[in-house]
Short mmCIF file of C-alpha atoms in Angstrom, two decimals:
data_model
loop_
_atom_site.label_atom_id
_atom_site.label_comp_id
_atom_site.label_asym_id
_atom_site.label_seq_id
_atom_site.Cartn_x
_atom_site.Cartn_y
_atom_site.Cartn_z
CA UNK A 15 38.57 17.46 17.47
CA UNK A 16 36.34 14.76 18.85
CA UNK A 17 32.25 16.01 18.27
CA UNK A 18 31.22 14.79 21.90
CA UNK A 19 34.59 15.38 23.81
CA UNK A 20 32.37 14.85 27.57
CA UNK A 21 30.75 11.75 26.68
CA UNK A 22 32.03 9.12 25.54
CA UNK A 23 29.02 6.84 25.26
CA UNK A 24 27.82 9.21 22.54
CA UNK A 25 31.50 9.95 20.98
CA UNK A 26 31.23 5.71 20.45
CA UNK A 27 27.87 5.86 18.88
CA UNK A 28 29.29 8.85 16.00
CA UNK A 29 32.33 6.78 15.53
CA UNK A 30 30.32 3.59 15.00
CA UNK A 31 27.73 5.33 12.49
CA UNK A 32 30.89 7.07 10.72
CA UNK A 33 32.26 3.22 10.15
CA UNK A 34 29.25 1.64 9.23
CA UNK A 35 27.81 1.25 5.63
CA UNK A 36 25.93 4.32 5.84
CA UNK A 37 25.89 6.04 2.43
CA UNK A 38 27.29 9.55 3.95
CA UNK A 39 29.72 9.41 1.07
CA UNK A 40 27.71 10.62 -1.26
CA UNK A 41 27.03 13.96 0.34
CA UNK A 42 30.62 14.62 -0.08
CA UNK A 43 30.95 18.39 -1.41
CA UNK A 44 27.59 18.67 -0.84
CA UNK A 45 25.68 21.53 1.74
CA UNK A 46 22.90 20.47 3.82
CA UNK A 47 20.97 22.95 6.26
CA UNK A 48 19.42 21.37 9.61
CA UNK A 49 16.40 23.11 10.84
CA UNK A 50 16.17 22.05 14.76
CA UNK A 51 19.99 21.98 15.49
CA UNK A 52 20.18 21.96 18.34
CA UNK A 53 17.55 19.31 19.33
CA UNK A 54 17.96 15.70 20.10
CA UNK A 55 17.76 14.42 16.33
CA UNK A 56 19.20 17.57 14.71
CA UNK A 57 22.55 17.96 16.98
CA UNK A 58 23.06 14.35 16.09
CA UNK A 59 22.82 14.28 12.97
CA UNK A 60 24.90 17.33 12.55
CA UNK A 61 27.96 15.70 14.98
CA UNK A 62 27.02 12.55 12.80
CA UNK A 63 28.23 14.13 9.66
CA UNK A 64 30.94 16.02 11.03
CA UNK A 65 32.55 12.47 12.60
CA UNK A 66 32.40 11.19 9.36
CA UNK A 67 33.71 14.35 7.82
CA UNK A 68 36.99 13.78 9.95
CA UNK A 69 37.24 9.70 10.01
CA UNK A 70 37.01 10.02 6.41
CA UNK A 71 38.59 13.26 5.15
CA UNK A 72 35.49 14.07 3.44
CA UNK A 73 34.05 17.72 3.01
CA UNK A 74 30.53 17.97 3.79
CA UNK A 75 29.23 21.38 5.07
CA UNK A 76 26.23 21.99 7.27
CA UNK A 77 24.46 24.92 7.77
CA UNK A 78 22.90 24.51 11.22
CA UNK A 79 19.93 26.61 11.42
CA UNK A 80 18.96 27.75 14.86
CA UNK A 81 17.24 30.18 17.14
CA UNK A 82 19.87 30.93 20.00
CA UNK A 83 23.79 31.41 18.91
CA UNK A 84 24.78 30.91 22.68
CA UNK A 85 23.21 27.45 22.62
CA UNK A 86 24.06 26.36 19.34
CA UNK A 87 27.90 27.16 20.17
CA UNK A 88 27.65 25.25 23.64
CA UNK A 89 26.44 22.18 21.60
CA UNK A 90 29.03 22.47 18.11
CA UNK A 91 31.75 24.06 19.90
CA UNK A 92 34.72 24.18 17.15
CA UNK A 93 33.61 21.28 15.23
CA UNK A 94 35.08 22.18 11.81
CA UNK A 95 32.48 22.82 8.42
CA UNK A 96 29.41 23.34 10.90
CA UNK A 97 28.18 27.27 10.15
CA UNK A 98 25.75 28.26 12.33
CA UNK A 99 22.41 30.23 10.73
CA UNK A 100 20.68 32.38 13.16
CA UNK A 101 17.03 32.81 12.80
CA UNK A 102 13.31 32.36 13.47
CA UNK A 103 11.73 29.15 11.93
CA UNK A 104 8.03 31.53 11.69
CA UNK A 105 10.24 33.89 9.73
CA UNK A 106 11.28 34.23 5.86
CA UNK A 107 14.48 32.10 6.06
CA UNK A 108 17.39 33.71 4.33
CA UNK A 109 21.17 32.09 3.57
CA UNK A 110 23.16 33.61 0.30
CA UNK A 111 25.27 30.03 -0.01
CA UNK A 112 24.36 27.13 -1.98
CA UNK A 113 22.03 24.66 -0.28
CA UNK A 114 21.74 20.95 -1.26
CA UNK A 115 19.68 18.89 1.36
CA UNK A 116 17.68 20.09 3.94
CA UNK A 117 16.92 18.36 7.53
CA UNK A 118 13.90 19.75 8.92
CA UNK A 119 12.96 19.30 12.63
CA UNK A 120 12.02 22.31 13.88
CA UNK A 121 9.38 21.35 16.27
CA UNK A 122 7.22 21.40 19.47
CA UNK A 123 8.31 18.47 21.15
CA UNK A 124 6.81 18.47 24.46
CA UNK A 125 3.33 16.78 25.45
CA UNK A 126 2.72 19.62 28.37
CA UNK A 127 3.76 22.12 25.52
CA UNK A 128 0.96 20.77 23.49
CA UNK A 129 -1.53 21.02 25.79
CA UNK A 130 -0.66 24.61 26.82
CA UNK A 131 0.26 26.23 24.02
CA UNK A 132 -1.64 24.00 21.32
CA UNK A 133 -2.03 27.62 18.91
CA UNK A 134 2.14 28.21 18.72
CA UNK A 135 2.25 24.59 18.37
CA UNK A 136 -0.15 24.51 15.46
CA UNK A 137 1.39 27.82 13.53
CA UNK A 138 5.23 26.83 14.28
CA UNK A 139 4.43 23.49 12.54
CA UNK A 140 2.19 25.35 9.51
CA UNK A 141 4.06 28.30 8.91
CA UNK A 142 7.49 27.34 10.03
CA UNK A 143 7.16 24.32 7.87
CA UNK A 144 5.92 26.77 4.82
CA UNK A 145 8.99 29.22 5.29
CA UNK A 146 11.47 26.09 5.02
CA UNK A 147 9.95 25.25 2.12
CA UNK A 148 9.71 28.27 0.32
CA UNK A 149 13.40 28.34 0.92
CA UNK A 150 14.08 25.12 -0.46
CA UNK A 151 11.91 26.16 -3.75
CA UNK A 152 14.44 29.34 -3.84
CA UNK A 153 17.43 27.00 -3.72
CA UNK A 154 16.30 24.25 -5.90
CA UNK A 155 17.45 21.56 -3.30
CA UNK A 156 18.10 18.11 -4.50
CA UNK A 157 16.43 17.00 -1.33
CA UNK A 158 14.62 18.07 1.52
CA UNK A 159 12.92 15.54 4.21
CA UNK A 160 10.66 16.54 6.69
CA UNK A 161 10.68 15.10 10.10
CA UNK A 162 7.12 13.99 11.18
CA UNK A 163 6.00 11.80 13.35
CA UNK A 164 3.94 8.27 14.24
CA UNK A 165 0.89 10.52 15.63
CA UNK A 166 -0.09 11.19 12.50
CA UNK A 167 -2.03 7.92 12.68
CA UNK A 168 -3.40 8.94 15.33
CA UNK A 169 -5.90 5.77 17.17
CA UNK A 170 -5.53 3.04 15.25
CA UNK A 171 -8.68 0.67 14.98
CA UNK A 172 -6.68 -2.11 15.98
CA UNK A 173 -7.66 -4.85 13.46
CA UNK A 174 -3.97 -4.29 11.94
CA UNK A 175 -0.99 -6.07 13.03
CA UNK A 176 1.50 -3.40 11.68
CA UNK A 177 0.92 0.31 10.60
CA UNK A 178 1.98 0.69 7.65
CA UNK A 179 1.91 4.58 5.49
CA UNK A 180 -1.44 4.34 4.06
CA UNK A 181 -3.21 3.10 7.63
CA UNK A 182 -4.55 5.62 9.59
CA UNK A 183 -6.65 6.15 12.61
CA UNK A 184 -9.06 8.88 14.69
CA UNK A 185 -7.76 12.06 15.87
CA UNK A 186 -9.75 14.13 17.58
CA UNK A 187 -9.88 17.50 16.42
CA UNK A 188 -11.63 19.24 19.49
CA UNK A 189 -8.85 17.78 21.78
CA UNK A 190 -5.51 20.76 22.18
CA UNK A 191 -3.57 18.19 22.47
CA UNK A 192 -4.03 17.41 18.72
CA UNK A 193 -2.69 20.53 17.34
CA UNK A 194 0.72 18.45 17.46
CA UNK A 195 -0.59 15.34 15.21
CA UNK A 196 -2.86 17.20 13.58
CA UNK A 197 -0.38 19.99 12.85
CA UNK A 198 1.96 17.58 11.20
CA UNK A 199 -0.95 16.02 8.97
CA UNK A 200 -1.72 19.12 7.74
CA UNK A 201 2.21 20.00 6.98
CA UNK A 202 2.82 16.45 5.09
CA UNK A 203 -0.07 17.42 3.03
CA UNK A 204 1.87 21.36 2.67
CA UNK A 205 5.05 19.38 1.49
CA UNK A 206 3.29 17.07 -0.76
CA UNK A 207 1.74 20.24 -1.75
CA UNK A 208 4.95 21.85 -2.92
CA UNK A 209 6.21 18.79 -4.47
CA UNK A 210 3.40 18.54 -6.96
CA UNK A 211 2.89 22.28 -7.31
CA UNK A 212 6.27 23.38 -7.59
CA UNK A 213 8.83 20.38 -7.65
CA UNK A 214 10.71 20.86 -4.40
CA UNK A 215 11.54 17.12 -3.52
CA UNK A 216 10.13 16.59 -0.47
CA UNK A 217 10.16 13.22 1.36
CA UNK A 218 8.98 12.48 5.02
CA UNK A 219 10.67 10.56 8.01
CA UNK A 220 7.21 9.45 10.32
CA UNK A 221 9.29 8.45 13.19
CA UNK A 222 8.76 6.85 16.33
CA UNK A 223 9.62 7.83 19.66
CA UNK A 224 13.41 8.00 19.48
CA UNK A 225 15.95 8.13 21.85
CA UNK A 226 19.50 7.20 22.86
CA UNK A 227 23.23 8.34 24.50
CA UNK A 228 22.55 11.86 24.66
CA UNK A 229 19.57 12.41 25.90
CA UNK A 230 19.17 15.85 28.44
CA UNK A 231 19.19 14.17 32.26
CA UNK A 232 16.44 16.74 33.15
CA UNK A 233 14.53 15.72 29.66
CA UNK A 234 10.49 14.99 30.50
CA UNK A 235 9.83 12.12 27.89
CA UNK A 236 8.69 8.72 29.25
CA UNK A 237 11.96 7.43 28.81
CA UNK A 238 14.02 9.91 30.52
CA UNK A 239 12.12 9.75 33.19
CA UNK A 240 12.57 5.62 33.61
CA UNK A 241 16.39 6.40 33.15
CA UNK A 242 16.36 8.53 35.61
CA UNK A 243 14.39 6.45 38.38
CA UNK A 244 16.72 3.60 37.20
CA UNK A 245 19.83 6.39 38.25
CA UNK A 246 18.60 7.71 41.43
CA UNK A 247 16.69 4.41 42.56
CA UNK A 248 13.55 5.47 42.62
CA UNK A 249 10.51 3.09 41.98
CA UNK A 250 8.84 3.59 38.10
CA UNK A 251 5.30 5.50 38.65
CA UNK A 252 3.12 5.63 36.36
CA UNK A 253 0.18 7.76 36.24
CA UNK A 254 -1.77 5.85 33.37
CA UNK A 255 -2.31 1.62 33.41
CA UNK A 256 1.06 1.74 30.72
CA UNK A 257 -1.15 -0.47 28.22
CA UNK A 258 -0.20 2.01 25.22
CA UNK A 259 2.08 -0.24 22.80
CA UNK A 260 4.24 1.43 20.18
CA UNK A 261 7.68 1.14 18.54
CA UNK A 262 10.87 2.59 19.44
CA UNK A 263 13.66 4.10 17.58
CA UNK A 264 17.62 4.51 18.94
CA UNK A 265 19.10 7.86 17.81
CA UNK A 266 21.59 6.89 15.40
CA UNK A 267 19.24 4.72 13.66
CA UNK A 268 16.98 7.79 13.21
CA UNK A 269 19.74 9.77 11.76
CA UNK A 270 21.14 6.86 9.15
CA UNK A 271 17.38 6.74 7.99
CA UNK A 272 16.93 10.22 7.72
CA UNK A 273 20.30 9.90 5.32
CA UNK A 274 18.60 6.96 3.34
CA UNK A 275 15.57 9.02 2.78
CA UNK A 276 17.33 11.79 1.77
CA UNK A 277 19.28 10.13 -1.23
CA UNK A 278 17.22 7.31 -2.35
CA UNK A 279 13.75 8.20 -0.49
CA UNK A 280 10.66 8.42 -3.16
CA UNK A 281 9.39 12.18 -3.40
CA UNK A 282 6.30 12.88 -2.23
CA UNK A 283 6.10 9.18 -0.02
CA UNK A 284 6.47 9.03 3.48
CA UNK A 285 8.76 6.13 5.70
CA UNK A 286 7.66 4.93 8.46
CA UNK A 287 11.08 5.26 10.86
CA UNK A 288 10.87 2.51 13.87
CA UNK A 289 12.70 -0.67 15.08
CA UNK A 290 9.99 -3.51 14.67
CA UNK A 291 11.33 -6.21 16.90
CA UNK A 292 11.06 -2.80 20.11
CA UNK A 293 7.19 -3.10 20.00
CA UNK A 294 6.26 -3.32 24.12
CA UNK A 295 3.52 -1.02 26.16
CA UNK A 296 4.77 1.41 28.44
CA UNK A 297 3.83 -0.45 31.25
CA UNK A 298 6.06 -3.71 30.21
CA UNK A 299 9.20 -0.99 28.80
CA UNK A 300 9.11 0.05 32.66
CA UNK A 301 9.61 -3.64 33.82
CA UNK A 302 12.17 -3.90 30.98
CA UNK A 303 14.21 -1.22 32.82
CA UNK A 304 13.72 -2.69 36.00
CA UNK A 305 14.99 -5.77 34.97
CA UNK A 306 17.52 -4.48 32.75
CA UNK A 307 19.56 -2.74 36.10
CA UNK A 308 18.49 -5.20 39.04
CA UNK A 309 20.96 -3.28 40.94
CA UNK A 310 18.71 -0.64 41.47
CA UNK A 311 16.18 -2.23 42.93
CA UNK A 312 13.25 -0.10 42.00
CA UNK A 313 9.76 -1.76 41.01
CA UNK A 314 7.02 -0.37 39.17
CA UNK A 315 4.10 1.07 40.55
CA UNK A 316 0.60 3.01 39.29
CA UNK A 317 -0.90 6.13 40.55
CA UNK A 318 -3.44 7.17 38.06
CA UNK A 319 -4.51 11.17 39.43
CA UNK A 320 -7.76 12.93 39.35
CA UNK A 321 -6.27 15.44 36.83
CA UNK A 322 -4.45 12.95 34.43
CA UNK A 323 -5.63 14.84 31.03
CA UNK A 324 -3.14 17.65 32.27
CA UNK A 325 -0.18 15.65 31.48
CA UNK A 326 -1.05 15.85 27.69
CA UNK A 327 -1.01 12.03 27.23
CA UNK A 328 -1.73 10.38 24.08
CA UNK A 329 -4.56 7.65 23.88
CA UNK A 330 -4.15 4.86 24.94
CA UNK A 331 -3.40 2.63 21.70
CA UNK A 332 -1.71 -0.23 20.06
CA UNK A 333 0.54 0.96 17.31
CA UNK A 334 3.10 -1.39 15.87
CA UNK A 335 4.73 0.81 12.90
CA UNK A 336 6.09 -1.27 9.78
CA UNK A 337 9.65 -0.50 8.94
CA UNK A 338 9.45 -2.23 5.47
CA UNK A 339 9.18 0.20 3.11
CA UNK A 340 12.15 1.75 4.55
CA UNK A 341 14.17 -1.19 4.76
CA UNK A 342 13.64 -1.50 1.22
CA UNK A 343 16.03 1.26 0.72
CA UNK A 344 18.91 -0.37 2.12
CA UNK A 345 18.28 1.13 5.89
CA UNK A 346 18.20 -1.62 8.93
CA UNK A 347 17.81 -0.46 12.33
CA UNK A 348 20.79 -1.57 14.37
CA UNK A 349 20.27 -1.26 18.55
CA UNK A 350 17.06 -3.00 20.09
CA UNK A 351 15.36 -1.91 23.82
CA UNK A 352 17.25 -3.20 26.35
CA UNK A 353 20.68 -2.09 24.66
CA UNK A 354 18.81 1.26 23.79
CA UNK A 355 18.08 1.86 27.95
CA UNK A 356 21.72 0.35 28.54
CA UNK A 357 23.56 3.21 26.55
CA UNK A 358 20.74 5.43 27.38
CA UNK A 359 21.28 5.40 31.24
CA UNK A 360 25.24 5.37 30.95
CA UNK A 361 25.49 8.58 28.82
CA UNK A 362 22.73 10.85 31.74
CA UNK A 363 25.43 9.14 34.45
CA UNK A 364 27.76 11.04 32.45
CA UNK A 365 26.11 14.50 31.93
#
């Protein structure tokens, strides 16, 4: 059976990934659990593997670990060699089958999350992190890579072109809405931890914002929310001046890295997970998208409110991310912005 049978927009991005170069082969026999299943990243990469599992007559289990069975078999279905784990990332993790590689993206993920519940934010990312570990210790994994994030370098001082992994920046620690970048400092620091202490073979995926065919219509990211005014014609408003420039990532690049990482990916070293040639503020990605579907004729506009800090925005900051050191593994990213926003739009038309 096909692993997105209602969309085909995403069906044609697991097809393409399962006929690339992508070294997916070599997990062939293996077992790899996916913390975060049923997220953005995590569902992909799952329906990733699986597509290439059938394309290729290959046998590659995953254990996909998640918190709600009803939601986990809405999003797998049937989709053979996909077991689902039920459980509680803040919980001692327990599985009595072999595990090889581990995925882990259990996360917060919302900005108005952060900001109102910054303590459940800070513990699911320190002690939900520590469980997965102590897991992967138990089962001796051959790999395990942890899915962080470009906020760990936090405010850049700007005299830097590109960020690379030893640059980083100011993050204020009396602000809530750090408890999500400084919550994943403090957990690559716990997984470098446990590779030195007690060998687990951790590596870490910093990526940038990512996103793609499959996004949730009703999702409340930045670009969701230009999709969507791009959909239903509505003008672009943005509530800060949009000068914030960062990379950008398309889904199915994410997931090849995260496989890159996983196999050839130095332990202990983190990769910085972006498509260079995306770099734009937020202000010129909403003209992009304006441009990019002139049929909508929609225009951008700025209302900056009274209580802005509410919406749990970041900074504003200039942070270019250098894909390099990844690339140096073999990895490339593949899909640039406007084709990102393209595929982007057509798959929320579809769901």
């Amino acid at each position: 059976m096909l692993e997105s049978v209602d969309n085909k927009v995403l069906q044609n991005d697991f097809d393409s990934l399962a006929n690339s170069n992508v070294p997916f082969g070599k997990l062939d026999g293996k077992t790899v659990l996916v913390t975060g299943a049923t997220g953005l990243i995590g569902s992909q990469f799952i329906k990733s593997i699986a597509c290439y599992n059938r394309i290729n007559n290959t046998n590659i289990k995953v254990v996909a670990f998640v918190r709600s069975e009803e939601k986990a078999k809405k999003v797998f279905g049937e989709i053979p060699n996909i077991e689902i784990l039920v459980g509680d990332i803040n919980s001692r993790i327990e599985y009595n089958g072999n595990v090889d590689y581990i995925i882990h993206g259990a996360s917060a993920t919302s900005s108005k999350y952060f900001v109102e519940h910054p303590v459940e934010t800070i513990y699911t990312a320190i002690d939900g992190t520590k469980n997965i570990l102590e897991f992967a210790k138990e089962k001796n994994v051959e790999s395990f890579v942890y899915l962080s994030s470009l906020e760990v370098y936090g405010t850049p001082d700007g005299t830097k072109e590109k960020i690379a992994e030893n640059d980083y920046g100011y993050i204020d620690q009396l602000n809530v809405r750090s408890s999500y970048s400084e919550g994943k400092r403090m957990v690559e620091c716990l997984c470098c931890s446990y590779a030195s202490e007690y060998n687990v073979p951790v590596k870490i995926a910093r990526l940038s914002q990512t996103f793609g065919a499959g996004v949730e219509y009703n999702d409340g990211r930045v670009f969701a929310e230009f999709a969507r005014c791009a959909i239903e014609k509505r003008n672009i408003v943005l509530h800060t001046q949009g000068n914030t420039v960062r990379t950008y990532c398309y889904t199915t690049d994410a997931i090849s890295a995260l496989i890159y990482i996983a196999l050839f990916g130095e332990v202990g070293s983190a990769y910085n997970v972006t498509n260079p040639d995306t770099a734009c503020s937020i202000k010129e990605m909403a003209q992009l998208v304006c441009d990019t579907f002139p049929q909508s004729e929609i225009k951008v506009e700025i209302d900056i409110p009274e209580n802005v800090a509410s919406f749990g925005y970041n900074p504003e900051m200039v942070i270019r991310l250098d894909s390099s050191k990844l690339e140096a593994l073999g990895w490339k990213a593949t899909v640039g912005m406007k084709e990102m926003f393209q595929r982007l739009v057509e798959s929320m038309k579809i769901s």
